[in-house]
Amino acid sequence: ETGVTQTPRHLVMGMTNKKSLKCEQHLGHNAMYWYKQSAKKPLELMFVYNFKEQTENNSVPSRFSPECPNSSHLFLHLHTLQPEDSALYLCASSQRGGPGTYEQYFGPGTRLTVT
Amino acid sequence: AQSVAQPEDQVNVAEGNPLTVKCTYSVSGNPYLFWYVQYPNRGLQFLLKYITGDNLVKGSYGFEAEFNKSQTSFHLKKPSALVSDSALYFCAVRDIPHPDDKIIFGKGTRLHILP
């Protein structure tokens, strides 16, 4: 295990539902990330949080709403999703700043299916 | 802008033979380079990195990668492939110095090791 956990591992939701994805890192890192992985497409960076502050939002639709209450927890709130949002959502963490090594450690992902 | 290319969607290798997964990159400064592996229904797992120093980097599970600055390449290698090496492999790059710590991932190469 990498020290990054994600729940739930699988989620099926209708387009009118509201759900949340949770990520927790036990590595003492100061940055956390949400990625979207769709079949036959490159890994898409969605959001970056550095010291709990959002430093990047890659033009993600507002139906995805991130929350980072502290440096160990990251949420992705979902509402009124579309079928094309079905994908594997990956959380990652890293240590940013200084002479850090910058590699990211990933959770196992949440497989989301929107019906 | 930084970018990374993995020219092969899929690589097939017979068990016991050496394997190479190709990666080339483009950065404005000096690169940090990474390889990750993804097994089915799992997140990305860090394999190895190049920051500075020896051009040949050794990582997990017997993998190694060679940094070639003149060819802007960072190919992943293993002397003798195992069936269990079958997975999706991602190359990634971070441009240093750069105010944005973003890591860019390649689109991935699927490695099939044939028994």
Coordinates of C-alpha atoms in Angstrom, one line a residue:
Chain A
E1 CA 0.0 0.0 0.0
T2 CA 1.2 3.5 -0.8
G3 CA -0.2 5.3 2.3
V4 CA -3.0 6.9 0.3
T5 CA -6.5 5.6 0.8
Q6 CA -9.7 6.3 -1.2
T7 CA -13.3 5.5 -0.5
P8 CA -15.5 4.3 -1.9
R9 CA -13.6 2.0 -4.4
H10 CA -16.7 1.8 -6.6
L11 CA -19.6 4.1 -7.1
V12 CA -22.6 4.0 -9.3
M13 CA -24.8 7.2 -9.3
G14 CA -27.6 8.7 -11.3
M15 CA -27.2 12.0 -13.0
T16 CA -29.3 13.7 -10.4
N17 CA -27.5 12.3 -7.3
K18 CA -25.0 14.0 -5.1
K19 CA -22.1 12.0 -3.8
S20 CA -18.6 12.6 -2.4
L21 CA -15.3 10.9 -2.9
K22 CA -12.8 10.8 0.0
C23 CA -9.1 10.6 0.0
E24 CA -6.7 10.4 3.0
Q25 CA -3.0 10.3 3.0
H26 CA -0.8 9.0 5.9
L27 CA 2.5 10.2 4.5
G28 CA 2.8 13.6 6.0
H29 CA 2.7 15.3 2.6
N30 CA 1.7 18.9 2.1
A31 CA 0.1 18.6 -1.4
M32 CA -2.8 16.6 -2.7
Y33 CA -4.2 16.1 -6.2
W34 CA -7.3 14.8 -8.0
Y35 CA -6.8 13.1 -11.4
K36 CA -9.4 11.7 -13.8
Q37 CA -8.4 8.6 -15.8
S38 CA -10.6 7.7 -18.7
A39 CA -10.1 4.9 -21.1
K40 CA -7.8 5.7 -24.0
K41 CA -7.1 9.2 -22.7
P42 CA -4.1 10.6 -20.9
L43 CA -4.3 11.1 -17.2
E44 CA -6.1 14.5 -16.5
L45 CA -5.0 16.6 -13.6
M46 CA -8.2 18.2 -12.1
F47 CA -7.2 20.0 -8.9
V48 CA -4.1 20.6 -6.8
Y49 CA -4.1 21.6 -3.2
N50 CA -0.9 22.9 -1.6
F51 CA -1.0 23.4 2.2
K52 CA -4.8 23.2 2.0
E53 CA -5.0 26.0 -0.6
Q54 CA -6.2 25.2 -4.1
T55 CA -3.4 26.2 -6.5
E56 CA -4.7 24.7 -9.7
N57 CA -8.1 24.1 -11.3
N58 CA -7.7 22.7 -14.8
S59 CA -10.9 24.1 -16.2
V60 CA -12.9 21.4 -14.4
P61 CA -16.8 21.8 -14.7
S62 CA -18.5 23.2 -11.6
R63 CA -20.3 19.9 -11.1
F64 CA -17.0 18.7 -9.5
S65 CA -16.3 20.6 -6.3
P66 CA -13.1 19.8 -4.3
E67 CA -12.6 20.3 -0.6
C68 CA -9.4 20.1 1.4
P69 CA -10.1 20.6 5.1
N70 CA -6.5 19.8 6.2
S71 CA -3.3 18.5 4.6
S72 CA -4.3 14.9 5.1
H73 CA -7.8 14.8 3.7
L74 CA -9.2 15.6 0.3
F75 CA -12.8 15.3 -1.0
L76 CA -14.4 15.6 -4.4
H77 CA -18.1 16.5 -4.2
L78 CA -20.1 15.4 -7.2
H79 CA -23.5 16.6 -8.4
T80 CA -25.6 16.4 -11.6
L81 CA -22.9 14.5 -13.3
Q82 CA -23.0 13.3 -17.0
P83 CA -22.4 9.8 -18.3
E84 CA -19.1 11.1 -19.8
D85 CA -17.9 11.7 -16.3
S86 CA -17.7 7.9 -15.7
A87 CA -14.0 7.2 -15.1
L88 CA -11.4 6.2 -12.5
Y89 CA -10.8 9.1 -10.1
L90 CA -7.3 9.0 -8.6
C91 CA -6.1 10.9 -5.6
A92 CA -2.4 11.5 -5.0
S93 CA -0.1 13.3 -2.6
S94 CA 3.4 14.6 -2.6
Q95 CA 5.8 16.8 -0.7
R96 CA 6.2 20.1 -2.4
G97 CA 8.8 22.8 -1.9
G98 CA 12.4 22.8 -0.9
P99 CA 14.7 20.0 -2.1
G100 CA 11.8 17.5 -2.1
T101 CA 11.8 14.6 -4.5
Y102 CA 8.3 15.5 -5.8
E103 CA 7.1 12.0 -6.8
Q104 CA 3.5 11.6 -6.2
Y105 CA 1.9 8.7 -4.4
F106 CA -1.4 7.5 -5.6
G107 CA -4.4 5.9 -4.0
P108 CA -6.2 2.9 -5.6
G109 CA -8.9 5.1 -7.1
T110 CA -12.6 5.3 -7.2
R111 CA -14.3 3.7 -10.2
L112 CA -17.3 6.0 -10.9
T113 CA -20.1 5.0 -13.2
V114 CA -22.8 7.6 -14.0
T115 CA -26.1 6.2 -15.3
Chain B
A1 CA 6.0 24.1 -22.0
Q2 CA 6.9 20.7 -20.7
S3 CA 5.7 17.5 -22.4
V4 CA 6.3 13.8 -22.4
A5 CA 5.7 11.3 -25.2
Q6 CA 5.4 7.5 -25.1
P7 CA 5.5 6.5 -28.7
E8 CA 4.2 3.0 -28.3
D9 CA 0.6 2.2 -27.2
Q10 CA 1.6 -1.4 -26.6
V11 CA 4.7 -3.5 -26.3
N12 CA 4.8 -7.3 -26.4
V13 CA 7.8 -9.2 -25.0
A14 CA 8.3 -12.9 -24.4
E15 CA 9.0 -13.9 -20.8
G16 CA 12.7 -14.0 -20.0
N17 CA 13.6 -11.5 -22.8
P18 CA 14.8 -8.0 -22.1
L19 CA 12.2 -5.3 -22.3
T20 CA 12.3 -1.6 -23.1
V21 CA 9.4 0.9 -22.8
K22 CA 10.3 4.2 -24.5
C23 CA 9.8 7.7 -23.3
T24 CA 10.9 11.1 -24.6
Y25 CA 10.4 14.5 -23.0
S26 CA 10.6 18.2 -23.7
V27 CA 11.3 20.8 -21.0
S28 CA 12.7 24.3 -20.9
G29 CA 15.1 23.6 -18.0
N30 CA 16.4 20.5 -16.3
P31 CA 14.0 17.6 -15.9
Y32 CA 12.8 15.5 -13.1
L33 CA 11.8 12.2 -14.6
F34 CA 9.6 9.4 -13.3
W35 CA 8.2 6.0 -14.2
Y36 CA 5.0 4.7 -12.7
V37 CA 3.2 1.3 -13.2
Q38 CA -0.5 0.7 -13.0
Y39 CA -2.0 -2.8 -12.5
P40 CA -5.6 -3.5 -13.3
N41 CA -8.1 -1.7 -11.0
R42 CA -5.3 0.0 -9.0
G43 CA -3.7 3.4 -8.8
L44 CA -0.4 4.4 -10.2
Q45 CA 2.6 3.0 -8.3
F46 CA 5.9 4.8 -8.3
L47 CA 8.8 2.8 -9.8
L48 CA 11.8 5.1 -10.1
K49 CA 13.0 8.6 -10.7
Y50 CA 15.9 10.6 -12.1
I51 CA 16.8 13.8 -10.4
T52 CA 20.5 14.2 -10.9
G53 CA 23.6 12.1 -10.9
D54 CA 24.1 8.8 -12.6
N55 CA 22.3 8.4 -15.8
L56 CA 21.3 4.8 -15.0
V57 CA 18.6 4.8 -12.3
K58 CA 17.5 1.6 -10.6
G59 CA 14.1 1.1 -9.2
S60 CA 11.6 -1.4 -7.9
Y61 CA 11.0 -4.9 -9.2
G62 CA 14.3 -5.0 -11.1
F63 CA 13.4 -2.1 -13.4
E64 CA 15.9 0.5 -14.4
A65 CA 15.8 3.6 -16.7
E66 CA 18.5 5.4 -18.6
F67 CA 18.5 9.2 -18.8
N68 CA 19.9 10.4 -22.1
K69 CA 20.1 14.2 -22.2
S70 CA 21.2 14.5 -25.8
Q71 CA 18.3 12.4 -27.0
T72 CA 15.9 13.7 -24.4
S73 CA 14.9 10.2 -23.5
F74 CA 14.3 8.2 -20.4
H75 CA 13.6 4.6 -21.5
L76 CA 12.5 2.0 -19.0
K77 CA 14.3 -1.3 -19.1
K78 CA 14.4 -4.7 -17.5
P79 CA 16.9 -7.5 -18.4
S80 CA 14.5 -10.4 -18.1
A81 CA 10.7 -9.9 -18.3
L82 CA 8.2 -11.7 -16.0
V83 CA 4.6 -12.4 -16.8
S84 CA 3.7 -10.4 -13.7
D85 CA 5.3 -7.3 -15.3
S86 CA 2.3 -7.1 -17.6
A87 CA 0.7 -3.7 -16.8
L88 CA 0.3 -0.1 -17.9
Y89 CA 3.4 2.0 -17.6
F90 CA 3.5 5.8 -17.4
C91 CA 6.4 8.1 -17.9
A92 CA 6.2 11.6 -16.2
V93 CA 8.3 14.8 -16.2
R94 CA 8.6 17.9 -14.1
D95 CA 10.4 20.9 -15.4
I96 CA 12.9 22.5 -13.0
P97 CA 13.2 25.3 -12.2
H98 CA 9.6 26.1 -12.7
P99 CA 7.2 27.9 -10.4
D100 CA 4.6 25.3 -11.0
D101 CA 5.4 21.9 -9.5
K102 CA 3.1 20.1 -11.9
I103 CA 4.1 16.7 -13.2
I104 CA 3.0 15.9 -16.7
F105 CA 2.2 12.2 -17.5
G106 CA 2.5 10.4 -20.8
K107 CA -0.5 8.6 -22.2
G108 CA 0.9 5.2 -21.1
T109 CA 2.3 2.1 -22.7
R110 CA 0.6 -1.3 -22.1
L111 CA 3.2 -4.0 -21.6
H112 CA 2.3 -7.6 -22.4
I113 CA 4.7 -10.3 -21.3
L114 CA 3.9 -13.5 -23.2
P115 CA 4.5 -16.8 -21.3

